[in-house]
Amino acid sequence: MIDDLGVRAGRDGRVVRHRVGDVRPRAHRHAELEVNLVVRGTASYLLGDRRYALTPGTLTWLFPGQDHVLVDESSDHELWWAVFRPALVAQIATTRHARPLLEADPVGQFSRRLDSSRVRRLGALFHEVQDAETVDDVLVNTGLAYLLSFAWRAFLDSDDVVEGVDLHPAVETVARLLRADPDAGDLATLARAAHLSSSRLSRIF
């Protein structure tokens, strides 16, 4: 099922600052391109059959229709996320280097760590676009277009790739259950489905 991320009519996307505990993370997918920037703390993304470690300064792209879920958030974890409607992405992604932004599931690694100056500048941009939401749609949409362009350039300029780690088969099993039904059961129920003890499943996750 495609999730509705609450992008208002007349806007080309949305910017949110996520803090641990704001919402209960669950597996989801959506029609919009998404980018995340970790501000502080740590977490992981389960994306398909791989796990990606998130640390401060990590910039991650999530593509339309990709199942993903944020897990293992530290008590101080914070990140910015922004989503962009397909029409805006099509306007921006006109060069050869930007073509992956138009794909649903492009080949490659799309999580990289940025240097501190790029993190500060990009964080300020997220904040500015979020503040513009109280002004008018034209300002928001202009900011979203620049944010998308700048974030992609910052990503391309970084060589610090975050490699995904293959998930343990038990994690794949449980992730699949939770994607289908976020209330699939408690730890003991999920552990039985994965043919593991509760403690072993907890350690693997």
Coordinates of C-alpha atoms in Angstrom, one line a residue, residues 14-195:
R14 CA 7.3 18.5 2.5
V15 CA 10.1 18.9 5.1
V16 CA 9.9 17.4 8.6
R17 CA 12.4 17.2 11.5
H18 CA 12.0 13.7 13.0
R19 CA 13.0 13.1 16.7
V20 CA 13.0 9.7 18.3
G21 CA 9.6 9.0 19.8
D22 CA 7.7 11.4 17.6
V23 CA 6.0 8.5 15.8
R24 CA 6.2 4.8 15.9
P25 CA 8.4 3.8 13.0
R26 CA 6.8 1.2 10.7
A27 CA 7.6 -0.2 7.3
H28 CA 6.1 1.9 4.5
R29 CA 6.4 3.1 1.0
H30 CA 5.3 6.1 -0.9
A31 CA 5.1 7.7 -4.3
E32 CA 7.5 10.5 -3.6
L33 CA 11.3 10.6 -3.7
E34 CA 12.7 11.0 -0.1
V35 CA 16.0 12.3 1.3
N36 CA 17.1 12.0 4.9
L37 CA 19.9 13.8 6.8
V38 CA 20.9 12.5 10.2
V39 CA 21.5 15.4 12.7
R40 CA 22.5 13.5 15.8
G41 CA 22.4 10.0 17.3
T42 CA 22.2 6.7 15.4
A43 CA 19.7 4.4 13.8
S44 CA 19.4 2.0 10.9
Y45 CA 17.3 1.7 7.8
L46 CA 16.0 -1.7 6.7
L47 CA 15.7 -1.3 3.0
G48 CA 14.8 -4.4 1.0
D49 CA 17.1 -7.2 2.2
R50 CA 19.8 -4.9 3.5
R51 CA 20.5 -2.8 6.6
Y52 CA 22.1 0.7 6.5
A53 CA 23.7 2.2 9.5
L54 CA 22.8 5.9 10.1
T55 CA 25.2 8.2 11.9
P56 CA 25.4 12.0 12.1
G57 CA 26.0 13.5 8.7
T58 CA 24.6 10.5 6.8
L59 CA 22.5 11.5 3.7
T60 CA 20.2 8.8 2.4
W61 CA 18.0 8.7 -0.7
L62 CA 14.8 6.5 -0.7
F63 CA 13.1 6.0 -4.0
P64 CA 9.4 5.8 -4.8
G65 CA 7.8 2.4 -4.0
Q66 CA 10.8 1.2 -1.9
D67 CA 9.8 -0.5 1.4
H68 CA 11.8 0.9 4.2
V69 CA 11.6 1.2 8.0
L70 CA 13.7 3.1 10.6
V71 CA 14.9 0.8 13.4
D72 CA 17.2 0.8 16.4
E73 CA 17.0 4.6 17.1
S74 CA 19.3 5.9 19.8
S75 CA 17.7 8.0 22.6
D76 CA 19.0 11.2 21.0
H77 CA 18.4 10.3 17.3
E78 CA 17.2 13.2 15.1
L79 CA 17.0 13.5 11.3
W80 CA 15.6 15.8 8.7
W81 CA 13.5 14.2 6.0
A82 CA 12.1 15.7 2.8
V83 CA 9.9 14.3 0.1
F84 CA 9.4 15.6 -3.4
R85 CA 6.6 15.0 -5.8
P86 CA 7.4 13.3 -9.1
A87 CA 6.7 16.4 -11.1
L88 CA 9.3 18.4 -9.2
V89 CA 11.9 15.6 -9.5
A90 CA 11.3 15.5 -13.3
Q91 CA 11.9 19.3 -13.5
I92 CA 15.2 19.1 -11.6
A93 CA 16.7 15.8 -12.8
T94 CA 17.5 16.8 -16.4
T95 CA 21.2 16.0 -16.5
R96 CA 22.9 12.6 -16.9
H97 CA 24.2 12.7 -13.4
A98 CA 20.7 13.3 -12.0
R99 CA 19.0 10.5 -13.9
P100 CA 18.9 8.0 -11.0
L101 CA 16.5 10.4 -9.2
L102 CA 13.9 9.5 -11.9
E103 CA 14.1 5.7 -11.3
A104 CA 12.0 3.7 -8.9
D105 CA 14.8 1.4 -7.8
P106 CA 18.2 2.5 -9.3
V107 CA 21.3 0.3 -9.1
G108 CA 23.9 1.5 -6.6
Q109 CA 24.5 2.7 -3.1
F110 CA 22.5 5.8 -2.1
S111 CA 23.6 6.5 1.4
R112 CA 26.8 8.6 2.0
R113 CA 28.3 10.6 4.8
L114 CA 28.9 14.3 4.2
D115 CA 31.6 16.5 5.5
S116 CA 30.7 18.9 8.3
S117 CA 30.4 22.0 6.2
R118 CA 27.9 20.4 3.9
V119 CA 25.9 19.0 6.8
R120 CA 25.6 22.5 8.3
R121 CA 24.6 24.1 5.0
L122 CA 22.1 21.3 4.2
G123 CA 20.7 21.3 7.7
A124 CA 20.1 25.1 7.4
L125 CA 18.3 24.5 4.1
F126 CA 16.0 22.0 5.5
H127 CA 15.2 24.4 8.3
E128 CA 14.6 27.3 5.9
V129 CA 12.2 25.3 3.8
Q130 CA 10.3 24.1 6.8
D131 CA 10.0 27.8 8.0
A132 CA 8.7 28.8 4.6
E133 CA 5.7 26.6 5.1
T134 CA 4.2 29.3 7.2
V135 CA 4.6 31.9 4.5
D136 CA 3.4 30.8 1.1
D137 CA 3.4 27.9 -1.4
V138 CA 5.7 29.7 -4.0
L139 CA 8.4 30.2 -1.4
V140 CA 8.1 26.5 -0.2
N141 CA 8.2 25.1 -3.8
T142 CA 11.2 27.3 -4.7
G143 CA 13.0 26.1 -1.6
L144 CA 12.1 22.5 -2.2
A145 CA 13.6 22.7 -5.7
Y146 CA 16.9 24.2 -4.4
L147 CA 17.0 21.7 -1.5
L148 CA 16.6 18.8 -3.9
S149 CA 19.3 20.1 -6.2
F150 CA 21.7 20.9 -3.4
A151 CA 21.2 17.6 -1.6
W152 CA 21.9 15.6 -4.8
R153 CA 25.1 17.6 -5.5
A154 CA 26.3 17.1 -1.9
F155 CA 25.6 13.4 -2.3
L156 CA 27.6 13.2 -5.6
D157 CA 30.5 15.1 -4.1
S158 CA 31.0 12.6 -1.2
D159 CA 33.1 9.5 -1.6
D160 CA 32.2 8.2 1.9
V161 CA 29.7 5.5 0.9
V162 CA 27.6 3.7 3.6
E163 CA 27.6 0.1 2.6
G164 CA 24.5 -1.9 3.2
V165 CA 24.8 -5.2 5.2
D166 CA 22.8 -8.2 4.2
L167 CA 20.1 -9.0 6.6
H168 CA 20.0 -12.3 8.6
P169 CA 17.2 -14.5 7.2
A170 CA 15.3 -14.2 10.5
V171 CA 15.3 -10.4 10.2
E172 CA 14.0 -10.7 6.6
T173 CA 11.2 -12.9 7.9
V174 CA 10.2 -10.5 10.6
A175 CA 10.6 -7.4 8.5
R176 CA 8.3 -9.0 5.9
L177 CA 5.7 -9.8 8.6
L178 CA 5.9 -6.2 9.9
R179 CA 5.6 -4.7 6.4
A180 CA 2.4 -6.6 5.9
D181 CA 1.0 -5.8 9.4
P182 CA 2.8 -3.4 11.8
D183 CA 0.8 -5.1 14.6
A184 CA 1.9 -8.6 13.7
G185 CA 2.7 -9.5 17.2
D186 CA 5.0 -9.1 20.2
L187 CA 8.6 -10.2 20.3
A188 CA 7.8 -13.7 21.4
T189 CA 5.3 -14.1 18.5
L190 CA 7.7 -12.8 16.0
A191 CA 10.5 -15.0 17.3
R192 CA 8.4 -18.1 16.9
A193 CA 7.7 -17.1 13.3
A194 CA 11.4 -16.8 12.7
H195 CA 12.2 -20.0 14.5

